[in-house]
XYZ file of C-alpha atoms in Angstrom:
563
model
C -31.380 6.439 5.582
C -29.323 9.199 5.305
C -26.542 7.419 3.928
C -25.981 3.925 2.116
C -22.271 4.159 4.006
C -21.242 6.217 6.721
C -17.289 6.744 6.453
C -15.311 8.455 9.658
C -11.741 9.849 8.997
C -10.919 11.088 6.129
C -6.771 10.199 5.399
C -5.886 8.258 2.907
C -8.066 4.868 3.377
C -11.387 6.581 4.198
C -10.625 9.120 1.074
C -9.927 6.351 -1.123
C -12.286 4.046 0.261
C -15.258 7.416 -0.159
C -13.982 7.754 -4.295
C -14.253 3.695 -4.828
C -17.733 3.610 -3.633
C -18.723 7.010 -5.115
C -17.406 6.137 -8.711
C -19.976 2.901 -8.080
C -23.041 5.271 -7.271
C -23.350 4.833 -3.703
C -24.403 7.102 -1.347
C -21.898 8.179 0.836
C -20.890 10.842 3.878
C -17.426 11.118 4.771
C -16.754 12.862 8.408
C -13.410 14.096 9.679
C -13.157 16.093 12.987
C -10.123 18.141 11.255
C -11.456 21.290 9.324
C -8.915 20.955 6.655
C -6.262 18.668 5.630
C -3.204 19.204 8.392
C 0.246 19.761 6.696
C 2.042 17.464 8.883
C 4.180 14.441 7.158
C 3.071 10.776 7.709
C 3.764 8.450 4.693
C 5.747 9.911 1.733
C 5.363 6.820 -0.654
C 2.772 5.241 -2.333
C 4.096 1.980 -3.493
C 3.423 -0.213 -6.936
C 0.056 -2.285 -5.538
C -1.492 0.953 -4.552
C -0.575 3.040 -7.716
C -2.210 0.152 -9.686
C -5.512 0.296 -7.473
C -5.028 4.260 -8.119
C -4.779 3.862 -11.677
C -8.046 1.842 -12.106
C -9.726 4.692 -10.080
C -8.349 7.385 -12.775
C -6.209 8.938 -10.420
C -2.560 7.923 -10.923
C -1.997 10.616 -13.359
C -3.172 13.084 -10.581
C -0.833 11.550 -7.874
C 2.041 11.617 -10.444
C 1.504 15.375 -10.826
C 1.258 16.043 -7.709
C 4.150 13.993 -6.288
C 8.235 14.339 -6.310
C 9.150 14.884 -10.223
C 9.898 11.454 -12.001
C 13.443 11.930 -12.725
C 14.650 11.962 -9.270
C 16.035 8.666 -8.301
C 14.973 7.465 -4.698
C 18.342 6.464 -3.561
C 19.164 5.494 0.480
C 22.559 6.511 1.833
C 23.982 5.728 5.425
C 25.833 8.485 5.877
C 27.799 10.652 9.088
C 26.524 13.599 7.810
C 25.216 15.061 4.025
C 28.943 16.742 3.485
C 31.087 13.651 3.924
C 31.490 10.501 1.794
C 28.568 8.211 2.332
C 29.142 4.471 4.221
C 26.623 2.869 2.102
C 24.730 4.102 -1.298
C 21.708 1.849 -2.413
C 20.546 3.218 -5.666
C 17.162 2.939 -6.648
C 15.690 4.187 -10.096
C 13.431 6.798 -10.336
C 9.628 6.481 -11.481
C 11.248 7.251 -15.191
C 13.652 4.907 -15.397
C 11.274 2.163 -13.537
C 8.721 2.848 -16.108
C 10.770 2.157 -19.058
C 11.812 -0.865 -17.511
C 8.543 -2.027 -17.363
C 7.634 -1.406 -20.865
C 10.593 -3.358 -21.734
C 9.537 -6.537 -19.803
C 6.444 -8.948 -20.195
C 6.995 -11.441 -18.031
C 4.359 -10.749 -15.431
C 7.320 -9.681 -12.666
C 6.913 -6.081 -12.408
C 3.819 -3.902 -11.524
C 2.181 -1.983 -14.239
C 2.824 1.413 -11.751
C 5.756 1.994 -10.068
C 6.075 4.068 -6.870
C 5.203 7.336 -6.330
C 6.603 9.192 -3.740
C 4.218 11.665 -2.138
C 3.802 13.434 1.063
C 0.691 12.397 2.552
C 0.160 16.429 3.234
C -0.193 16.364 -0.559
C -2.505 13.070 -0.881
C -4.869 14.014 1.357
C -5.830 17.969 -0.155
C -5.783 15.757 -3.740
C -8.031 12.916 -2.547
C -10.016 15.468 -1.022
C -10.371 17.838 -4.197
C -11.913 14.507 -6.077
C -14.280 13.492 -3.721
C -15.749 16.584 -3.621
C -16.672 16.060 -7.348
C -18.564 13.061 -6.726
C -22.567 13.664 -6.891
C -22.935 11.065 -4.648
C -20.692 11.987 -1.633
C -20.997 14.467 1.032
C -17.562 15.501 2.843
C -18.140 16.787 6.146
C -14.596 18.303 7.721
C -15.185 19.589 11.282
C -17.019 16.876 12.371
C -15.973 14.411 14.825
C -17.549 10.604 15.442
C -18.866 10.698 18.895
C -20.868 7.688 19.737
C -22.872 4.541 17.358
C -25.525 2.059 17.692
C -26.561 -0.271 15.403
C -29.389 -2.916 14.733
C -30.089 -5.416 12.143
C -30.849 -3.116 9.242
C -29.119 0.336 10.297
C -26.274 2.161 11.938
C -26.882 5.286 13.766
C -23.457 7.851 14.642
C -23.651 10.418 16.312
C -21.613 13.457 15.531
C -20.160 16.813 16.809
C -19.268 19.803 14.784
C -16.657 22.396 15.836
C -19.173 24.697 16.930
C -20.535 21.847 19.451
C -23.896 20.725 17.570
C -24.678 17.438 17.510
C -26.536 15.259 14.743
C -27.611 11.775 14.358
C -26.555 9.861 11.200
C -28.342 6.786 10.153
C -26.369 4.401 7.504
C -26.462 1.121 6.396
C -23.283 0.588 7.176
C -20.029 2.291 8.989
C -16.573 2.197 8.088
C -14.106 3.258 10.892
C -10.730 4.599 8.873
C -10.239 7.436 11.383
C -6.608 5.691 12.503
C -4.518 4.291 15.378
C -6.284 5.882 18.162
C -9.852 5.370 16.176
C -12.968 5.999 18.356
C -15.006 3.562 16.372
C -12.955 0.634 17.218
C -13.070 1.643 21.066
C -16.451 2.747 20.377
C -17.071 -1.261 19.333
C -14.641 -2.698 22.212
C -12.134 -4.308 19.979
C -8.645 -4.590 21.398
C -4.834 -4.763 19.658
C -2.895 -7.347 20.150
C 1.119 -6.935 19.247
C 3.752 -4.988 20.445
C 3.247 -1.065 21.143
C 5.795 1.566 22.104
C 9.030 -0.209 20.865
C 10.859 3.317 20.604
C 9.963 6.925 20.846
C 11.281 9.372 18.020
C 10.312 12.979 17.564
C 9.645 14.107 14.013
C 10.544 17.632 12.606
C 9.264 18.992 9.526
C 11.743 21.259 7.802
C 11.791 24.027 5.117
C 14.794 24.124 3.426
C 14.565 25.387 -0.091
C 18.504 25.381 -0.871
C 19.635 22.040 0.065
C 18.244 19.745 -2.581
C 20.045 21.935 -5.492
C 23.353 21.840 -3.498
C 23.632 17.835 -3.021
C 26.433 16.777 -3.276
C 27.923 18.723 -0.988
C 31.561 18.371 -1.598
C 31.900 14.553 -1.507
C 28.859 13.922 0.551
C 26.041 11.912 -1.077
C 23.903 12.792 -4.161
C 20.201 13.295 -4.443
C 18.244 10.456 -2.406
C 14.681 9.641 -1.029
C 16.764 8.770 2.427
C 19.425 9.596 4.724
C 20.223 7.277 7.359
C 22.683 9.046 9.829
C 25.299 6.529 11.610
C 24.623 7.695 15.305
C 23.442 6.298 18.536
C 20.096 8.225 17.826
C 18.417 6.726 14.742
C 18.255 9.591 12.944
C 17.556 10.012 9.233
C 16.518 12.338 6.902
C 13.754 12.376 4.278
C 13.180 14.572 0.841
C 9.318 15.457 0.870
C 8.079 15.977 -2.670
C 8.585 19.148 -3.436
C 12.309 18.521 -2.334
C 11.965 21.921 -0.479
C 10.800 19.490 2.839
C 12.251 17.267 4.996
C 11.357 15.401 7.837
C 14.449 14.350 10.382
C 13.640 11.666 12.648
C 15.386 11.464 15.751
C 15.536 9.788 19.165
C 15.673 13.752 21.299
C 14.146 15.145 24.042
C 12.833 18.494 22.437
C 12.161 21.262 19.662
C 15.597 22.691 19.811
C 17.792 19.446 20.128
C 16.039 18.854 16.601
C 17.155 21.272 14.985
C 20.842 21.101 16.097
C 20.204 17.271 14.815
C 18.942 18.797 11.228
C 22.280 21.603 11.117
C 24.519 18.808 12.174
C 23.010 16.164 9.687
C 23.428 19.015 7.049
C 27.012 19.791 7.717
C 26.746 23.040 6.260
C 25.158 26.512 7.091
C 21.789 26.489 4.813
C 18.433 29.046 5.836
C 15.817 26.746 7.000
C 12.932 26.807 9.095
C 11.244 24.292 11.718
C 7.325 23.985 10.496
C 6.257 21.631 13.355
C 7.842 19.286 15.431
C 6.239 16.299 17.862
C 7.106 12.698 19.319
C 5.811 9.448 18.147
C 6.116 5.908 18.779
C 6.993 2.590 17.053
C 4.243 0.026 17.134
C 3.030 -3.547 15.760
C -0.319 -3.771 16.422
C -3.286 -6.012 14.651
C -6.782 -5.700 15.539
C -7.990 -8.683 17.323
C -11.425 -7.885 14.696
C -11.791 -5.690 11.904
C -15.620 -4.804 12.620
C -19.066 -5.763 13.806
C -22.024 -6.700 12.050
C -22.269 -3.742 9.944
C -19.764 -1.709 11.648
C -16.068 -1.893 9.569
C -12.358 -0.954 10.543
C -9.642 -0.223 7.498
C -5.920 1.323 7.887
C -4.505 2.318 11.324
C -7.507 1.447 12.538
C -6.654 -2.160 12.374
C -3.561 -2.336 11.692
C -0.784 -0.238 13.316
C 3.006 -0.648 11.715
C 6.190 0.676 11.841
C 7.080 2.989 8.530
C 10.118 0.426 7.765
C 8.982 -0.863 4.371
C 6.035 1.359 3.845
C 3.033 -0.905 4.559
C 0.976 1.804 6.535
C -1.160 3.589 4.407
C -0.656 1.763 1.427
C -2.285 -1.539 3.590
C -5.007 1.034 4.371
C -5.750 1.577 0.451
C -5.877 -2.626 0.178
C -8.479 -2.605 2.883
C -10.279 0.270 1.392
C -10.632 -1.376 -1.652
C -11.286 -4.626 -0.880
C -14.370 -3.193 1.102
C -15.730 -0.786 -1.161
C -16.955 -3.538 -3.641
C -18.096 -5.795 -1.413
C -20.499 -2.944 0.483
C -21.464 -1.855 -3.331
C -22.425 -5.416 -4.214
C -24.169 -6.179 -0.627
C -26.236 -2.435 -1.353
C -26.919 -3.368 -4.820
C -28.513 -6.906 -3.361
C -26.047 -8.994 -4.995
C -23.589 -9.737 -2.486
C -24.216 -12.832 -0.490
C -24.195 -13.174 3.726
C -20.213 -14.722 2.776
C -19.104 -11.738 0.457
C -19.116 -8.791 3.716
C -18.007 -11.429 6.443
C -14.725 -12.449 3.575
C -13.719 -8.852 4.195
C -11.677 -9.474 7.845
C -11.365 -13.124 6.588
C -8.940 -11.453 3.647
C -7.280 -8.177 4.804
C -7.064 -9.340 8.339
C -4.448 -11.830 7.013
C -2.582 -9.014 5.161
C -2.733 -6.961 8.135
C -1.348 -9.547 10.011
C 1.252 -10.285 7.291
C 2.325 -6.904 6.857
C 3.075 -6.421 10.610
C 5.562 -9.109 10.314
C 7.049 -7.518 7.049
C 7.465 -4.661 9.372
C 8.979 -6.293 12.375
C 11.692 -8.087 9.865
C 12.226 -4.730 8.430
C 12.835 -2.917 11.967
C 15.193 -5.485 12.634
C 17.543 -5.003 10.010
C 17.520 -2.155 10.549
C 18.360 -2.236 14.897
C 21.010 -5.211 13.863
C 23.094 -2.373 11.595
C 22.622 0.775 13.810
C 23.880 -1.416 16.764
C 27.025 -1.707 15.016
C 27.629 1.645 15.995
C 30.382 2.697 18.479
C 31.424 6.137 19.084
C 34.735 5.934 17.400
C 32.700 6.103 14.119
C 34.503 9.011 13.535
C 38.142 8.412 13.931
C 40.648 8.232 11.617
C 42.315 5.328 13.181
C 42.378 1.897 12.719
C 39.745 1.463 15.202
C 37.517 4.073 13.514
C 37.888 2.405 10.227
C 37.013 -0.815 11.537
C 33.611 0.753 12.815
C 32.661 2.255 9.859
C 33.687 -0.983 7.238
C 31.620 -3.551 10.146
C 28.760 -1.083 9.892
C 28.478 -0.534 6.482
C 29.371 -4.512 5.737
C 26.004 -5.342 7.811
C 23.749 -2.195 6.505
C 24.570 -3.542 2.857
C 22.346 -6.568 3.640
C 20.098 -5.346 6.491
C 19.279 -1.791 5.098
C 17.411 -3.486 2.156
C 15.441 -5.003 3.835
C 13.229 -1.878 4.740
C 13.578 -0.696 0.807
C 12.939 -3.961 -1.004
C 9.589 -5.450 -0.316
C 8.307 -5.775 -3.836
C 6.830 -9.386 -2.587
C 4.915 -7.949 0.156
C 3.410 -5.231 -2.305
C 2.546 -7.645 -4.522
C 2.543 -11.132 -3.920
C 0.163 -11.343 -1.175
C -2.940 -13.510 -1.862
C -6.388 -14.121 -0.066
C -5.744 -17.919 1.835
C -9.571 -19.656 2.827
C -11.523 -16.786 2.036
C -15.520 -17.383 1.557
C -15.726 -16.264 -1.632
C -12.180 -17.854 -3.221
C -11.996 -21.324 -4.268
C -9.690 -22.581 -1.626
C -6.432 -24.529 -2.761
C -4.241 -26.447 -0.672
C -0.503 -25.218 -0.776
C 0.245 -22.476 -3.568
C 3.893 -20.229 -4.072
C 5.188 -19.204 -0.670
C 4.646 -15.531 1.163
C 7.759 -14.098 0.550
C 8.871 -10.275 1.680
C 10.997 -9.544 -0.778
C 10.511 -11.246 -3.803
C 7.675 -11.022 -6.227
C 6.760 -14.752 -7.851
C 3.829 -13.669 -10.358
C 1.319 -16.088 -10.085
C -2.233 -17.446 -10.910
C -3.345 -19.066 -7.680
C -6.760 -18.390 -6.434
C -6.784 -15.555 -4.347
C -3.452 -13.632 -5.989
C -3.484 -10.510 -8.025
C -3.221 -10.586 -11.818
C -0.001 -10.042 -12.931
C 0.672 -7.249 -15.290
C 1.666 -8.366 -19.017
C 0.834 -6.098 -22.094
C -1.163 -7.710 -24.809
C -0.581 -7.738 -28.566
C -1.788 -4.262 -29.499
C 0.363 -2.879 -26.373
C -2.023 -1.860 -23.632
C -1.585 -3.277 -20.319
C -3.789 -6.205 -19.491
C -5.065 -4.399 -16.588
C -6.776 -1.747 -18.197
C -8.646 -3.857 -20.580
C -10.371 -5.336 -17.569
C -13.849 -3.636 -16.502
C -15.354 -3.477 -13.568
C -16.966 -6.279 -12.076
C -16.679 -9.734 -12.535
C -14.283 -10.356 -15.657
C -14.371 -14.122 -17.424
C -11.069 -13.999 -18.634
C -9.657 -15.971 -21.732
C -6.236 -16.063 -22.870
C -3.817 -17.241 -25.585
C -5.185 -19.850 -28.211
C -7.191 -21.225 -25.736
C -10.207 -23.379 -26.853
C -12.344 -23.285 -23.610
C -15.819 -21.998 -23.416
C -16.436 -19.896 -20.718
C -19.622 -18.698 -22.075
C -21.831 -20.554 -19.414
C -20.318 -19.145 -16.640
C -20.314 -15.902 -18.072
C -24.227 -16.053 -18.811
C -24.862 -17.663 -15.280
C -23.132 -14.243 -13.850
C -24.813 -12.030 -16.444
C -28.564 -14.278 -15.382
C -27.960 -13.727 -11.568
C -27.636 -9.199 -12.165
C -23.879 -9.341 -11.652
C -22.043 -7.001 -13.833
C -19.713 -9.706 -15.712
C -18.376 -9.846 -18.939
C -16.151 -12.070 -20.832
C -12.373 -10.976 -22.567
C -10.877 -12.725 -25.306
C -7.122 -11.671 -24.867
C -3.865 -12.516 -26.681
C -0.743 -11.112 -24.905
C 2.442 -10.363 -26.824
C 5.424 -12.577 -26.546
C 9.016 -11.256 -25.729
C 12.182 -12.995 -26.390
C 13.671 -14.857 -23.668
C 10.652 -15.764 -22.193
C 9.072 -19.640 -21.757
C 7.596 -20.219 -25.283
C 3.920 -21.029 -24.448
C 0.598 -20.299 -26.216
C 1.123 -16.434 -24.715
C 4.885 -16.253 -24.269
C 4.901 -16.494 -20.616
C 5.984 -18.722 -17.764
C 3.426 -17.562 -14.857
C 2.924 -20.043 -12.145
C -0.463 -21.328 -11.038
C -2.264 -24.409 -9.210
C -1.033 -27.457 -10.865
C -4.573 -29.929 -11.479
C -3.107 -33.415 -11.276
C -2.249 -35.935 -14.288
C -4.184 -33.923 -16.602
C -2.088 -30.846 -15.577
C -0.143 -31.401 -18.654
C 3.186 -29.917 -16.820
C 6.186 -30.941 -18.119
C 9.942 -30.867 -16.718
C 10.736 -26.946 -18.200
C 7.923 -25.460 -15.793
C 8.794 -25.275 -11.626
C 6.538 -27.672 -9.748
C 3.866 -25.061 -9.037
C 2.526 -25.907 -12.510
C 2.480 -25.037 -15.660
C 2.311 -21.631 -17.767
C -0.232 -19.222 -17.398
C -1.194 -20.149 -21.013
C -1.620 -23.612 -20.053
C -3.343 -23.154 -17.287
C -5.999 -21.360 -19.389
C -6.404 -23.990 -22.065
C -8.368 -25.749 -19.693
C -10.372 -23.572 -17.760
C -9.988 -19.818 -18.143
C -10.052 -17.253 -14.891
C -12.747 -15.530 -13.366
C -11.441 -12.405 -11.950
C -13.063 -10.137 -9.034
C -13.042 -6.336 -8.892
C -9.545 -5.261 -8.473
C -7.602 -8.192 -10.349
C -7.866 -11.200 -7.803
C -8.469 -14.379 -9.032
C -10.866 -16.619 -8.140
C -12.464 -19.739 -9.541
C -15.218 -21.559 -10.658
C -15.955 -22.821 -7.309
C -15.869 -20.152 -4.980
C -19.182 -18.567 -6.159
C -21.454 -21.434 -4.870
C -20.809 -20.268 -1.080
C -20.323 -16.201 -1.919
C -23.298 -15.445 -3.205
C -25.789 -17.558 -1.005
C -26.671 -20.227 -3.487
C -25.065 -21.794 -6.364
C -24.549 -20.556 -9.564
């Protein structure tokens, strides 16, 4: 072989996706047909789920750095233009002030990481930089995938450089992150299903090094992440991270028209220059599969949404993640014939999920900016009534693109292979976050008594996790884990209670499965079930790489025989 794990594209999911499995020793080559990171803006924000992920990799602190500066808050305006008096203003704190608020609360609601917003020009060169530090990765820019085949033990690509040679690599496996258009998944004959080409913007990318130090302009808005222009050609602005960048969205026919759209949206005379300008298109797409046999598809390959929420790349890390330990474990001859097929069975359900969190996104949004009429402007009664209708409906439609703290976090692996499988459980909301213990969720943040954040006293591997005054023994599972070669250990954790929270053996009120009469749930808990305390007194957790819970149970048909 020369490769345990062929990866093609290297963005954001095949970077992260290359780290993860290099940090676990396995041999990797990472292709991208682009000789060097492009400076072009995609994303801009990587939200609370990722940052978490991010943080168990080492590489938050990096991404911080690198990103917008943590005192700037990451405010949306609808505005006519940045030099008059905004319609609507949505604050939103900055990473600062959202970290201190989440020192301040232990009740499992809020993610251990905020946001971070950073231009995926500056993700990529970062990602990049670390990989490249990893014995046990090769990075290969200037190659493009051309053409695969694959039997029952190998895969074999075949790749071009920029100087037209052409090699054979032979893998174990292939992952296919190399985005919306990706040649691996036409390469493999999968399809997308969903709705393309809903609208046709053009994107500029502006340097403007002036205009972040002069907002507010008169009595035009403050500093902001976005500005949402009231016009009849969804326009808006957004502040890149070094707030000398913007990118103006716009629905225009060419290069010039853009950047009468950015002077206009200004409203003043500032020196800026155009650094690239092109069209691009609005789609909700799913892949129909997300691989063959030992052929895999993560990100835009799979899954192809509109930037309303910002579920793009940060559904990409998700996928990247979720496959990186299972191909570590399969290599390492632990994994099961259940634990690589669970892959599509769990992020093909996110995938699907986030689409939707996408389309009810986009739709807020189209049901406020068809409010518009072109008397926006007046000053007349008629005017007046435009702007007030407009605003009245953006109030409540606007967030929700800017407020899907339930789709970053909430979402939870339903009939997976490897999960122990649970009737019912809290519902999939978009919105709202409902922290939770039921098979297949994340862990929810709390800190523990000497102040560290649960998450980062959890290793990697399989984690037997015991909390509160809790008199269960889960020593056998532990040594059954520890007897079959899996990396598992057991914690014996106390978290720290906080006034005003359910008084329980840890101080919190987290939801999870109820377990019948024996349950022990009385009236003060919701009818999800008791605390997370509770649930722990009678059988503690067994946690997965990455935080998700599992149970007892679901080992017996993930790992090819019982435990």
């Amino acid at each position: 072989m020369d490769s345990d794990v062929l990866i093609v594209g290297a963005g954001p999911t095949g970077l992260t996706l290359a780290i993860d499995l290099g940090r676990r020793g396995v041999r990797c080559m990472l292709i991208e047909q682009k000789e060097q990171p492009a400076f072009l803006p995609k994303m801009e924000r990587v939200n609370a789920r990722s940052m978490e992920i991010y943080r168990r990799m080492g590489l938050a602190q990096k991404i911080r750095a690198a990103g917008l500066r943590a005192d700037c808050p990451m405010d949306v305006y609808i505005v006519l233009s940045l030099t008059e008096p905004p319609l609507l203003h949505l604050p939103y704190p900055s990473v600062t002030q959202a970290q201190a608020l989440a020192r301040g609360t232990n009740d499992g609601t809020l993610p251990l990481e905020p946001y971070q917003l950073i231009s995926q020009y500056t993700l990529e060169p970062l990602l990049k930089s670390v990989a490249e530090t990893i014995p046990s990765l090769t990075v290969r820019f200037g190659w493009e995938f051309v053409s695969l085949r694959q039997n029952g033990e190998s895969v074999t690509a075949r790749i071009r450089g920029v100087n037209g040679e052409v090699q054979e690599i032979r893998a174990a496996y292939l992952a296919g992150c190399d985005g919306g258009a990706s040649a691996v998944r036409k390469e493999l004959g999968i399809g997308l299903s969903g709705e393309g080409n809903l609208l046709e913007l053009r994107q500029a990318l502006f340097r403007c090094d002036e205009l972040f130090a002069r907002l507010p302009i008169g009595s035009g808005p403050g500093h902001g992440r976005h500005y949402h222009v009231a016009d009849d050609k969804a326009t808006f602005l957004i502040m890149q991270d070094s707030t000398k960048h913007w990118t103006l969205h716009s629905v225009l026919d060419n290069d010039a028209a853009m950047k009468l759209q950015f002077e206009r949206t200004v409203g003043i005379d500032v020196k800026y220059e155009m650094l690239s300008c092109a069209p691009w298109r609005q789609n909700l797409l799913l892949a129909d599969q997300y691989g063959k046999s030992r052929v895999f598809l993560a990100g835009d390959a799979v899954h192809l949404v509109i930037p309303t929420g910002g579920l793009g790349m940060n559904s990409g890390v998700g996928d990247a993640i979720d496959l990186s330990w299972k191909l570590a474990a399969t290599l390492a001859g632990w994994g099961g014939p259940n634990l690589l097929q669970s892959y599509e069975v769990e992020r093909r359900q996110i995938g699907e999920r986030n689409v939707g969190a996408s389309r009810y996104a986009t739709i807020g949004r189209r049901k406020w900016r068809a409010m518009w009429r072109p008397n926006i402007r007046e000053n007349s009664p008629a005017g007046a009534e435009t702007r007030h209708n407009l605003s009245a409906v953006a109030d409540v439609e606007q967030r929700k693109s800017n407020e899907m703290i339930g789709a970053e976090l909430g979402y939870r692996y339903v009939d997976s292979p490897i999960i122990c499988n649970v009737p019912g459980g809290p519902e999939h909301l978009f919105r709202e976050y409902q922290p939770t213990t039921w098979p297949g969720a994340r862990l929810p943040h709390v800190w523990l008594d000497d102040g560290t954040p649960i998450q980062d006293r959890i290793p990697d591997g399989y984690t037997v996790l015991k909390l509160g005054g809790t008199k269960a023994d889960p020593g056998g599972l532990a040594a059954a884990l520890r007897a079959r070669g899996r990396y598992c250990r057991a914690r014996n954790l106390r978290l720290r209670p906080r006034p005003g929270t359910a008084r329980s053996a840890c101080g919190l009120a987290w939801q999870c499965r109820p377990r019948g009469p024996s349950s022990n749930c009385g009236d003060r808990h919701r009818p999800l079930g008791r605390s997370f305390a509770q649930s722990v007194a009678r059988d503690s957790f067994l946690l997965c790489p990455h935080f998700t819970l599992v149970e007892y149970s679901a080992l017996c048909s993930g790992f090819g025989r019982p435990i």
